[in-house]
PDB file of C-alpha atoms in Angstrom:
ATOM      1  CA  UNK A   1       9.547 -30.547  67.656  1.00  0.00           C
ATOM      2  CA  UNK A   2       8.044 -33.069  65.246  1.00  0.00           C
ATOM      3  CA  UNK A   3       8.236 -32.993  61.445  1.00  0.00           C
ATOM      4  CA  UNK A   4       4.598 -31.874  61.404  1.00  0.00           C
ATOM      5  CA  UNK A   5       5.371 -28.972  63.726  1.00  0.00           C
ATOM      6  CA  UNK A   6       8.327 -27.972  61.551  1.00  0.00           C
ATOM      7  CA  UNK A   7       6.080 -28.042  58.491  1.00  0.00           C
ATOM      8  CA  UNK A   8       3.688 -25.653  60.226  1.00  0.00           C
ATOM      9  CA  UNK A   9       6.566 -23.306  61.065  1.00  0.00           C
ATOM     10  CA  UNK A  10       7.747 -23.452  57.460  1.00  0.00           C
ATOM     11  CA  UNK A  11       4.254 -22.657  56.196  1.00  0.00           C
ATOM     12  CA  UNK A  12       3.981 -25.755  54.018  1.00  0.00           C
ATOM     13  CA  UNK A  13       2.414 -29.162  54.577  1.00  0.00           C
ATOM     14  CA  UNK A  14       4.339 -31.719  52.537  1.00  0.00           C
ATOM     15  CA  UNK A  15       2.465 -34.069  50.244  1.00  0.00           C
ATOM     16  CA  UNK A  16       5.686 -36.045  49.828  1.00  0.00           C
ATOM     17  CA  UNK A  17       7.269 -36.182  53.281  1.00  0.00           C
ATOM     18  CA  UNK A  18      10.361 -37.882  51.869  1.00  0.00           C
ATOM     19  CA  UNK A  19      11.319 -34.502  50.399  1.00  0.00           C
ATOM     20  CA  UNK A  20      11.302 -32.972  53.877  1.00  0.00           C
ATOM     21  CA  UNK A  21      13.414 -35.830  55.207  1.00  0.00           C
ATOM     22  CA  UNK A  22      15.893 -35.447  52.367  1.00  0.00           C
ATOM     23  CA  UNK A  23      16.117 -31.663  52.807  1.00  0.00           C
ATOM     24  CA  UNK A  24      17.092 -32.155  56.445  1.00  0.00           C
ATOM     25  CA  UNK A  25      19.749 -34.792  55.674  1.00  0.00           C
ATOM     26  CA  UNK A  26      23.285 -33.405  55.773  1.00  0.00           C
ATOM     27  CA  UNK A  27      25.966 -34.867  53.520  1.00  0.00           C
ATOM     28  CA  UNK A  28      27.738 -36.276  56.564  1.00  0.00           C
ATOM     29  CA  UNK A  29      25.132 -39.040  56.898  1.00  0.00           C
ATOM     30  CA  UNK A  30      25.866 -40.534  53.484  1.00  0.00           C
ATOM     31  CA  UNK A  31      24.988 -40.355  49.784  1.00  0.00           C
ATOM     32  CA  UNK A  32      21.270 -39.721  50.349  1.00  0.00           C
ATOM     33  CA  UNK A  33      21.623 -36.081  51.373  1.00  0.00           C
ATOM     34  CA  UNK A  34      20.321 -32.582  50.680  1.00  0.00           C
ATOM     35  CA  UNK A  35      23.038 -31.288  48.321  1.00  0.00           C
ATOM     36  CA  UNK A  36      20.930 -31.523  45.143  1.00  0.00           C
ATOM     37  CA  UNK A  37      17.947 -29.893  46.832  1.00  0.00           C
ATOM     38  CA  UNK A  38      20.269 -27.170  48.098  1.00  0.00           C
ATOM     39  CA  UNK A  39      21.406 -26.502  44.520  1.00  0.00           C
ATOM     40  CA  UNK A  40      17.801 -26.197  43.359  1.00  0.00           C
ATOM     41  CA  UNK A  41      16.721 -24.106  46.334  1.00  0.00           C
ATOM     42  CA  UNK A  42      19.572 -21.651  45.808  1.00  0.00           C
ATOM     43  CA  UNK A  43      18.336 -20.946  42.271  1.00  0.00           C
ATOM     44  CA  UNK A  44      14.700 -20.644  43.354  1.00  0.00           C
ATOM     45  CA  UNK A  45      15.594 -18.331  46.240  1.00  0.00           C
ATOM     46  CA  UNK A  46      17.628 -16.034  44.001  1.00  0.00           C
ATOM     47  CA  UNK A  47      14.685 -15.644  41.628  1.00  0.00           C
ATOM     48  CA  UNK A  48      12.158 -15.060  44.423  1.00  0.00           C
ATOM     49  CA  UNK A  49      14.226 -12.385  46.141  1.00  0.00           C
ATOM     50  CA  UNK A  50      15.277 -10.804  42.852  1.00  0.00           C
ATOM     51  CA  UNK A  51      11.665 -10.496  41.723  1.00  0.00           C
ATOM     52  CA  UNK A  52      10.553  -9.146  45.100  1.00  0.00           C
ATOM     53  CA  UNK A  53      13.216  -6.434  45.068  1.00  0.00           C
ATOM     54  CA  UNK A  54      12.511  -5.555  41.429  1.00  0.00           C
ATOM     55  CA  UNK A  55       8.815  -5.050  42.179  1.00  0.00           C
ATOM     56  CA  UNK A  56       9.247  -3.245  45.511  1.00  0.00           C
ATOM     57  CA  UNK A  57      11.894  -0.757  44.393  1.00  0.00           C
ATOM     58  CA  UNK A  58      11.151   0.437  40.837  1.00  0.00           C
ATOM     59  CA  UNK A  59      13.584   3.361  41.189  1.00  0.00           C
ATOM     60  CA  UNK A  60      16.570   1.309  42.370  1.00  0.00           C
ATOM     61  CA  UNK A  61      19.527   0.783  40.046  1.00  0.00           C
ATOM     62  CA  UNK A  62      20.827  -2.629  39.038  1.00  0.00           C
ATOM     63  CA  UNK A  63      23.840  -2.365  41.335  1.00  0.00           C
ATOM     64  CA  UNK A  64      21.653  -1.425  44.307  1.00  0.00           C
ATOM     65  CA  UNK A  65      19.354  -4.382  43.656  1.00  0.00           C
ATOM     66  CA  UNK A  66      22.321  -6.728  43.316  1.00  0.00           C
ATOM     67  CA  UNK A  67      23.736  -5.659  46.680  1.00  0.00           C
ATOM     68  CA  UNK A  68      20.327  -5.968  48.326  1.00  0.00           C
ATOM     69  CA  UNK A  69      19.822  -9.470  46.964  1.00  0.00           C
ATOM     70  CA  UNK A  70      23.309 -10.496  48.090  1.00  0.00           C
ATOM     71  CA  UNK A  71      22.548  -9.188  51.587  1.00  0.00           C
ATOM     72  CA  UNK A  72      19.306 -11.174  51.762  1.00  0.00           C
ATOM     73  CA  UNK A  73      20.601 -14.496  50.439  1.00  0.00           C
ATOM     74  CA  UNK A  74      24.020 -14.570  52.117  1.00  0.00           C
ATOM     75  CA  UNK A  75      24.911 -17.362  54.508  1.00  0.00           C
ATOM     76  CA  UNK A  76      24.434 -15.505  57.834  1.00  0.00           C
ATOM     77  CA  UNK A  77      20.960 -14.292  56.804  1.00  0.00           C
ATOM     78  CA  UNK A  78      19.865 -17.763  55.754  1.00  0.00           C
ATOM     79  CA  UNK A  79      21.225 -19.199  59.000  1.00  0.00           C
ATOM     80  CA  UNK A  80      19.273 -16.600  61.006  1.00  0.00           C
ATOM     81  CA  UNK A  81      16.055 -17.580  59.243  1.00  0.00           C
ATOM     82  CA  UNK A  82      16.802 -21.279  59.786  1.00  0.00           C
ATOM     83  CA  UNK A  83      17.222 -20.579  63.511  1.00  0.00           C
ATOM     84  CA  UNK A  84      13.961 -18.620  63.574  1.00  0.00           C
ATOM     85  CA  UNK A  85      12.256 -21.667  62.031  1.00  0.00           C
ATOM     86  CA  UNK A  86      14.066 -24.025  64.452  1.00  0.00           C
ATOM     87  CA  UNK A  87      15.527 -26.089  61.630  1.00  0.00           C
ATOM     88  CA  UNK A  88      18.691 -27.079  63.517  1.00  0.00           C
ATOM     89  CA  UNK A  89      17.177 -29.600  65.952  1.00  0.00           C
ATOM     90  CA  UNK A  90      15.548 -31.451  63.023  1.00  0.00           C
ATOM     91  CA  UNK A  91      18.740 -31.953  61.007  1.00  0.00           C
ATOM     92  CA  UNK A  92      20.102 -35.448  60.424  1.00  0.00           C
ATOM     93  CA  UNK A  93      23.889 -35.243  60.883  1.00  0.00           C
ATOM     94  CA  UNK A  94      26.764 -37.684  61.051  1.00  0.00           C
ATOM     95  CA  UNK A  95      28.385 -38.292  64.435  1.00  0.00           C
ATOM     96  CA  UNK A  96      31.344 -36.016  63.643  1.00  0.00           C
ATOM     97  CA  UNK A  97      29.112 -33.061  62.812  1.00  0.00           C
ATOM     98  CA  UNK A  98      26.966 -33.696  65.861  1.00  0.00           C
ATOM     99  CA  UNK A  99      29.999 -33.633  68.139  1.00  0.00           C
ATOM    100  CA  UNK A 100      31.319 -30.425  66.566  1.00  0.00           C
ATOM    101  CA  UNK A 101      28.057 -28.501  66.986  1.00  0.00           C
ATOM    102  CA  UNK A 102      26.854 -28.787  63.405  1.00  0.00           C
ATOM    103  CA  UNK A 103      23.248 -28.017  64.298  1.00  0.00           C
ATOM    104  CA  UNK A 104      24.258 -24.420  65.022  1.00  0.00           C
ATOM    105  CA  UNK A 105      26.810 -23.909  62.247  1.00  0.00           C
ATOM    106  CA  UNK A 106      25.861 -21.168  59.791  1.00  0.00           C
ATOM    107  CA  UNK A 107      27.022 -23.094  56.732  1.00  0.00           C
ATOM    108  CA  UNK A 108      24.969 -26.191  57.590  1.00  0.00           C
ATOM    109  CA  UNK A 109      21.871 -24.201  58.532  1.00  0.00           C
ATOM    110  CA  UNK A 110      21.982 -22.035  55.413  1.00  0.00           C
ATOM    111  CA  UNK A 111      22.435 -25.077  53.170  1.00  0.00           C
ATOM    112  CA  UNK A 112      19.515 -26.808  54.870  1.00  0.00           C
ATOM    113  CA  UNK A 113      17.273 -23.779  54.378  1.00  0.00           C
ATOM    114  CA  UNK A 114      18.073 -23.698  50.664  1.00  0.00           C
ATOM    115  CA  UNK A 115      17.364 -27.433  50.506  1.00  0.00           C
ATOM    116  CA  UNK A 116      14.007 -26.849  52.187  1.00  0.00           C
ATOM    117  CA  UNK A 117      13.175 -24.225  49.577  1.00  0.00           C
ATOM    118  CA  UNK A 118      14.009 -26.744  46.863  1.00  0.00           C
ATOM    119  CA  UNK A 119      11.855 -29.352  48.586  1.00  0.00           C
ATOM    120  CA  UNK A 120       8.850 -27.037  48.937  1.00  0.00           C
ATOM    121  CA  UNK A 121       9.210 -26.071  45.273  1.00  0.00           C
ATOM    122  CA  UNK A 122       9.205 -29.704  44.117  1.00  0.00           C
ATOM    123  CA  UNK A 123       6.296 -30.507  46.414  1.00  0.00           C
ATOM    124  CA  UNK A 124       4.150 -27.628  45.111  1.00  0.00           C
ATOM    125  CA  UNK A 125       4.900 -24.963  42.494  1.00  0.00           C
ATOM    126  CA  UNK A 126       6.716 -21.666  42.106  1.00  0.00           C
ATOM    127  CA  UNK A 127       3.836 -19.435  43.198  1.00  0.00           C
ATOM    128  CA  UNK A 128       3.399 -21.368  46.428  1.00  0.00           C
ATOM    129  CA  UNK A 129       7.091 -21.541  47.323  1.00  0.00           C
ATOM    130  CA  UNK A 130       7.354 -17.813  46.585  1.00  0.00           C
ATOM    131  CA  UNK A 131       4.602 -17.103  49.105  1.00  0.00           C
ATOM    132  CA  UNK A 132       6.282 -19.338  51.674  1.00  0.00           C
ATOM    133  CA  UNK A 133       9.706 -17.744  51.268  1.00  0.00           C
ATOM    134  CA  UNK A 134       8.365 -14.192  51.235  1.00  0.00           C
ATOM    135  CA  UNK A 135       6.611 -14.983  54.506  1.00  0.00           C
ATOM    136  CA  UNK A 136       9.983 -15.867  56.027  1.00  0.00           C
ATOM    137  CA  UNK A 137      11.507 -12.678  54.639  1.00  0.00           C
ATOM    138  CA  UNK A 138       8.630 -10.282  55.362  1.00  0.00           C
ATOM    139  CA  UNK A 139      10.354  -8.230  58.075  1.00  0.00           C
ATOM    140  CA  UNK A 140      13.710  -8.181  56.300  1.00  0.00           C
ATOM    141  CA  UNK A 141      12.141  -6.974  53.067  1.00  0.00           C
ATOM    142  CA  UNK A 142      10.166  -4.303  54.911  1.00  0.00           C
ATOM    143  CA  UNK A 143      13.395  -3.037  56.481  1.00  0.00           C
ATOM    144  CA  UNK A 144      15.373  -3.123  53.228  1.00  0.00           C
ATOM    145  CA  UNK A 145      16.345  -0.002  51.285  1.00  0.00           C
ATOM    146  CA  UNK A 146      18.628  -0.967  48.368  1.00  0.00           C
ATOM    147  CA  UNK A 147      19.631   2.648  47.728  1.00  0.00           C
ATOM    148  CA  UNK A 148      21.060   3.040  51.238  1.00  0.00           C
ATOM    149  CA  UNK A 149      23.031  -0.193  51.453  1.00  0.00           C
ATOM    150  CA  UNK A 150      26.742   0.203  51.984  1.00  0.00           C
ATOM    151  CA  UNK A 151      28.876  -1.477  49.337  1.00  0.00           C
ATOM    152  CA  UNK A 152      30.916  -4.484  50.383  1.00  0.00           C
ATOM    153  CA  UNK A 153      34.607  -3.934  51.309  1.00  0.00           C
ATOM    154  CA  UNK A 154      35.987  -5.376  48.046  1.00  0.00           C
ATOM    155  CA  UNK A 155      33.859  -3.001  45.974  1.00  0.00           C
ATOM    156  CA  UNK A 156      34.689  -0.033  48.192  1.00  0.00           C
ATOM    157  CA  UNK A 157      38.408  -0.770  47.996  1.00  0.00           C
ATOM    158  CA  UNK A 158      38.320  -1.110  44.224  1.00  0.00           C
ATOM    159  CA  UNK A 159      36.396   2.127  43.756  1.00  0.00           C
ATOM    160  CA  UNK A 160      38.660   3.989  46.191  1.00  0.00           C
ATOM    161  CA  UNK A 161      41.788   2.875  44.334  1.00  0.00           C
ATOM    162  CA  UNK A 162      40.262   3.661  40.944  1.00  0.00           C
ATOM    163  CA  UNK A 163      39.331   7.160  42.105  1.00  0.00           C
ATOM    164  CA  UNK A 164      43.006   7.707  42.901  1.00  0.00           C
ATOM    165  CA  UNK A 165      44.211   6.224  39.602  1.00  0.00           C
ATOM    166  CA  UNK A 166      45.945   3.383  41.423  1.00  0.00           C
ATOM    167  CA  UNK A 167      46.155  -0.278  40.326  1.00  0.00           C
ATOM    168  CA  UNK A 168      43.492  -2.660  41.528  1.00  0.00           C
ATOM    169  CA  UNK A 169      44.274  -4.980  44.460  1.00  0.00           C
ATOM    170  CA  UNK A 170      45.251  -8.611  44.013  1.00  0.00           C
ATOM    171  CA  UNK A 171      43.974 -11.449  46.171  1.00  0.00           C
ATOM    172  CA  UNK A 172      46.113 -14.528  46.814  1.00  0.00           C
ATOM    173  CA  UNK A 173      45.015 -17.616  48.747  1.00  0.00           C
ATOM    174  CA  UNK A 174      47.851 -18.543  51.109  1.00  0.00           C
ATOM    175  CA  UNK A 175      46.079 -21.269  53.080  1.00  0.00           C
ATOM    176  CA  UNK A 176      43.176 -23.612  52.427  1.00  0.00           C
ATOM    177  CA  UNK A 177      42.262 -26.317  54.892  1.00  0.00           C
ATOM    178  CA  UNK A 178      39.402 -28.163  56.543  1.00  0.00           C
ATOM    179  CA  UNK A 179      36.769 -30.613  55.390  1.00  0.00           C
ATOM    180  CA  UNK A 180      35.350 -30.268  51.847  1.00  0.00           C
ATOM    181  CA  UNK A 181      32.049 -28.931  53.189  1.00  0.00           C
ATOM    182  CA  UNK A 182      33.695 -26.517  55.644  1.00  0.00           C
ATOM    183  CA  UNK A 183      36.785 -25.069  53.962  1.00  0.00           C
ATOM    184  CA  UNK A 184      38.884 -22.505  55.814  1.00  0.00           C
ATOM    185  CA  UNK A 185      40.750 -19.852  53.819  1.00  0.00           C
ATOM    186  CA  UNK A 186      43.472 -17.340  54.606  1.00  0.00           C
ATOM    187  CA  UNK A 187      43.925 -14.698  51.910  1.00  0.00           C
ATOM    188  CA  UNK A 188      46.418 -11.912  51.211  1.00  0.00           C
ATOM    189  CA  UNK A 189      45.211  -8.669  49.684  1.00  0.00           C
ATOM    190  CA  UNK A 190      48.096  -6.967  47.874  1.00  0.00           C
ATOM    191  CA  UNK A 191      47.827  -3.218  47.364  1.00  0.00           C
ATOM    192  CA  UNK A 192      50.467  -1.156  45.556  1.00  0.00           C
ATOM    193  CA  UNK A 193      52.257   1.165  47.970  1.00  0.00           C
ATOM    194  CA  UNK A 194      51.976  -1.187  50.940  1.00  0.00           C
ATOM    195  CA  UNK A 195      54.850  -3.600  51.480  1.00  0.00           C
ATOM    196  CA  UNK A 196      52.948  -5.835  53.895  1.00  0.00           C
ATOM    197  CA  UNK A 197      49.908  -7.722  52.551  1.00  0.00           C
ATOM    198  CA  UNK A 198      46.572  -7.397  54.306  1.00  0.00           C
ATOM    199  CA  UNK A 199      45.322 -10.696  55.705  1.00  0.00           C
ATOM    200  CA  UNK A 200      41.777 -11.997  55.860  1.00  0.00           C
ATOM    201  CA  UNK A 201      40.439 -15.383  56.853  1.00  0.00           C
ATOM    202  CA  UNK A 202      37.146 -17.192  57.036  1.00  0.00           C
ATOM    203  CA  UNK A 203      35.059 -20.179  56.022  1.00  0.00           C
ATOM    204  CA  UNK A 204      34.824 -19.535  52.293  1.00  0.00           C
ATOM    205  CA  UNK A 205      37.147 -17.739  49.919  1.00  0.00           C
ATOM    206  CA  UNK A 206      34.802 -14.805  49.389  1.00  0.00           C
ATOM    207  CA  UNK A 207      34.467 -14.206  53.123  1.00  0.00           C
ATOM    208  CA  UNK A 208      38.249 -14.278  53.550  1.00  0.00           C
ATOM    209  CA  UNK A 209      38.742 -11.857  50.634  1.00  0.00           C
ATOM    210  CA  UNK A 210      36.172  -9.462  52.074  1.00  0.00           C
ATOM    211  CA  UNK A 211      37.931  -9.538  55.449  1.00  0.00           C
ATOM    212  CA  UNK A 212      41.291  -8.790  53.806  1.00  0.00           C
ATOM    213  CA  UNK A 213      39.733  -6.010  51.729  1.00  0.00           C
ATOM    214  CA  UNK A 214      38.305  -4.424  54.870  1.00  0.00           C
ATOM    215  CA  UNK A 215      41.767  -4.286  56.407  1.00  0.00           C
ATOM    216  CA  UNK A 216      43.205  -2.749  53.218  1.00  0.00           C
ATOM    217  CA  UNK A 217      40.348  -0.264  52.915  1.00  0.00           C
ATOM    218  CA  UNK A 218      40.955   1.104  56.403  1.00  0.00           C
ATOM    219  CA  UNK A 219      44.653   1.546  55.636  1.00  0.00           C
ATOM    220  CA  UNK A 220      44.067   3.172  52.242  1.00  0.00           C
ATOM    221  CA  UNK A 221      41.528   5.622  53.600  1.00  0.00           C
TER     222      UNK A 221
END
């Protein structure tokens, strides 16, 4: 698929094609990469999805909207959208990332999608990039009901312990390894009354903490 075909799939024809090239350039290829565009795109995406949820669900509470936004902008969701748009084959990666299957890695795909959002924003304006992004999210937004979303494991564990007048859990990182852009974490969740800590692991501290909290939640309940 050519850059022009990708642009059509994205729903935006770039006036400055160098922005598209930069958005698809992973940090592994050198200093001219998509990290700054990713930073910008993350902020733009949060505003677009936040506004969409605010307007669609006037009766939803702040906590419900927060959980819905988190669900829609989390790494696996962004990676799914990137795959739908066939972003992976267009990425410029260093040889190490190519050999390790970087084109299909959630973290790389999600970062690239955020960078593309930043690039479209710089190449146009907020109203246009909002329309583009909402087009990508149309089905997911139609299927969303913030008031029926289950809370994440960390929140559920905290609320369960509070309801029983028990101390809150503590999370301790016991292992951190891997490349700077693909850190692996192993975390202990310490809950009063349980001698053995609950262990969670994953690429990203938050993901590891959520995994540990899920283990603790099942034991506490």
